[in-house]
């Protein structure tokens, strides 16, 4: 946790937020080298896309400078899209700062201990997602089962429901943290549940919602859920503008109600470019308490995703070697695999967007409590860690990491899809949908990136 002084009250306008972040953007030596708009390379680009470049901080980040393989130079770059350029610029800059903060730690934050020795003071490893026995038996699986007696590093966090402190595995909190013991090999570090905002409650809310979103992505694809197609029957200024801009792109976008048994509004989308061979099909997902914002968000974020895909080439390698964020997405985007999305596109179920809008508290704190209660009601625990770096704190940004161990994780490693996680088979049943046993799960790699 940072000890630098906190900046003043949150900025009240977009322009004020950008001014607050200006000291961190300078090619002569600031944290972010350059924030720039990506050139429009295809008519399918619906919204402006910006990237925030950080160079290669992997040379100086703790635990990575001496690692056998440094992180890729662009691993911490931020990206953002929006209806207007300033929105996209702000999103990209904040994402870069968020990713940087998620890679910073001090070894003195950690304690070395086994889960069994910490007992109720720590996250219960029996609740975390796990690979199935068949996955673990495969030599290509990079993980082992959680071991309650294996020492590992733990960092202090808090239970958001009770307010009580808890020890959390460091490998579940930080990004690009090298595994240094066998006990830590039960997990693949990923950015899920990391968020930044000038308001603390809003940062926590965003992080929790991302955990729910990634759970929905994994459930939808692995269980091939025939989600209801969304009928947009409401008007909203942001949504209307996004739909109007999108309609000019030539893309065919299908929206689905990805809300799971958790009852937290989620929109899953499938974009189809009928004229493309390389990036024909692309999926996106967003969990927002206002589903109208979720529909607009999947359109914006699929724009930046499609741009990134244009610059990547599919590698000729077996599925066993798929572990990069874009491996599955590039593979599944190709025109010859469009049929793999039929379980969604052929769905006969329908859901009106107006029926997805819940009654909510007005404040960010009230909405955070609403979401945490929803998760509690589903038998989930919600933990948080403040990972704000000094640089972020000086601007007023708060960066947090949230862990909801009972949810199904998004995994890009084909041989470590956490197929032994109980929720993967329980949630579809509670949603009234067919449940596939492990041998009948979706064999195609994850198309989300």
Short mmCIF file of N, CA and C in Angstrom, two decimals, residues 1 21 39 69 182 186 251 255 285-286 290 301 315 388 414:
data_model
loop_
_atom_site.label_atom_id
_atom_site.label_comp_id
_atom_site.label_asym_id
_atom_site.label_seq_id
_atom_site.Cartn_x
_atom_site.Cartn_y
_atom_site.Cartn_z
N UNK A 1 0.85 -1.19 0.00
CA UNK A 1 0.00 0.00 0.00
C UNK A 1 0.89 1.25 0.00
N UNK A 21 -3.87 13.87 -14.50
CA UNK A 21 -2.94 12.82 -14.91
C UNK A 21 -1.77 13.34 -15.75
N UNK A 39 -4.12 4.84 -35.62
CA UNK A 39 -4.69 5.17 -36.94
C UNK A 39 -5.81 4.20 -37.32
N UNK A 69 12.87 -14.66 -17.80
CA UNK A 69 12.31 -14.06 -19.01
C UNK A 69 11.56 -12.80 -18.62
N UNK A 182 6.50 -24.13 -5.04
CA UNK A 182 5.51 -25.05 -5.59
C UNK A 182 4.12 -24.69 -5.11
N UNK A 186 -0.63 -23.06 -8.08
CA UNK A 186 -2.05 -23.39 -8.30
C UNK A 186 -2.75 -22.32 -9.12
N UNK A 251 -20.33 -3.75 -39.41
CA UNK A 251 -20.28 -4.92 -38.55
C UNK A 251 -21.69 -5.37 -38.16
N UNK A 255 -26.22 -8.99 -29.51
CA UNK A 255 -26.11 -8.81 -28.06
C UNK A 255 -26.89 -9.91 -27.34
N UNK A 285 -17.58 -8.79 -23.69
CA UNK A 285 -18.51 -8.94 -22.57
C UNK A 285 -18.33 -7.76 -21.63
N UNK A 286 -19.40 -7.33 -21.00
CA UNK A 286 -19.34 -6.24 -20.03
C UNK A 286 -20.39 -6.46 -18.95
N UNK A 290 -26.01 -0.80 -15.00
CA UNK A 290 -26.96 -0.32 -16.01
C UNK A 290 -26.67 -1.06 -17.30
N UNK A 301 -15.36 -1.53 -26.61
CA UNK A 301 -14.18 -2.34 -26.32
C UNK A 301 -13.89 -3.34 -27.43
N UNK A 315 -0.28 -18.11 -34.85
CA UNK A 315 0.91 -18.95 -34.79
C UNK A 315 0.52 -20.41 -35.02
N UNK A 388 -2.52 0.67 -4.73
CA UNK A 388 -2.21 1.98 -5.29
C UNK A 388 -0.72 2.27 -5.23
N UNK A 414 -4.89 -23.18 -22.47
CA UNK A 414 -5.83 -24.24 -22.88
C UNK A 414 -5.74 -25.46 -21.98
#
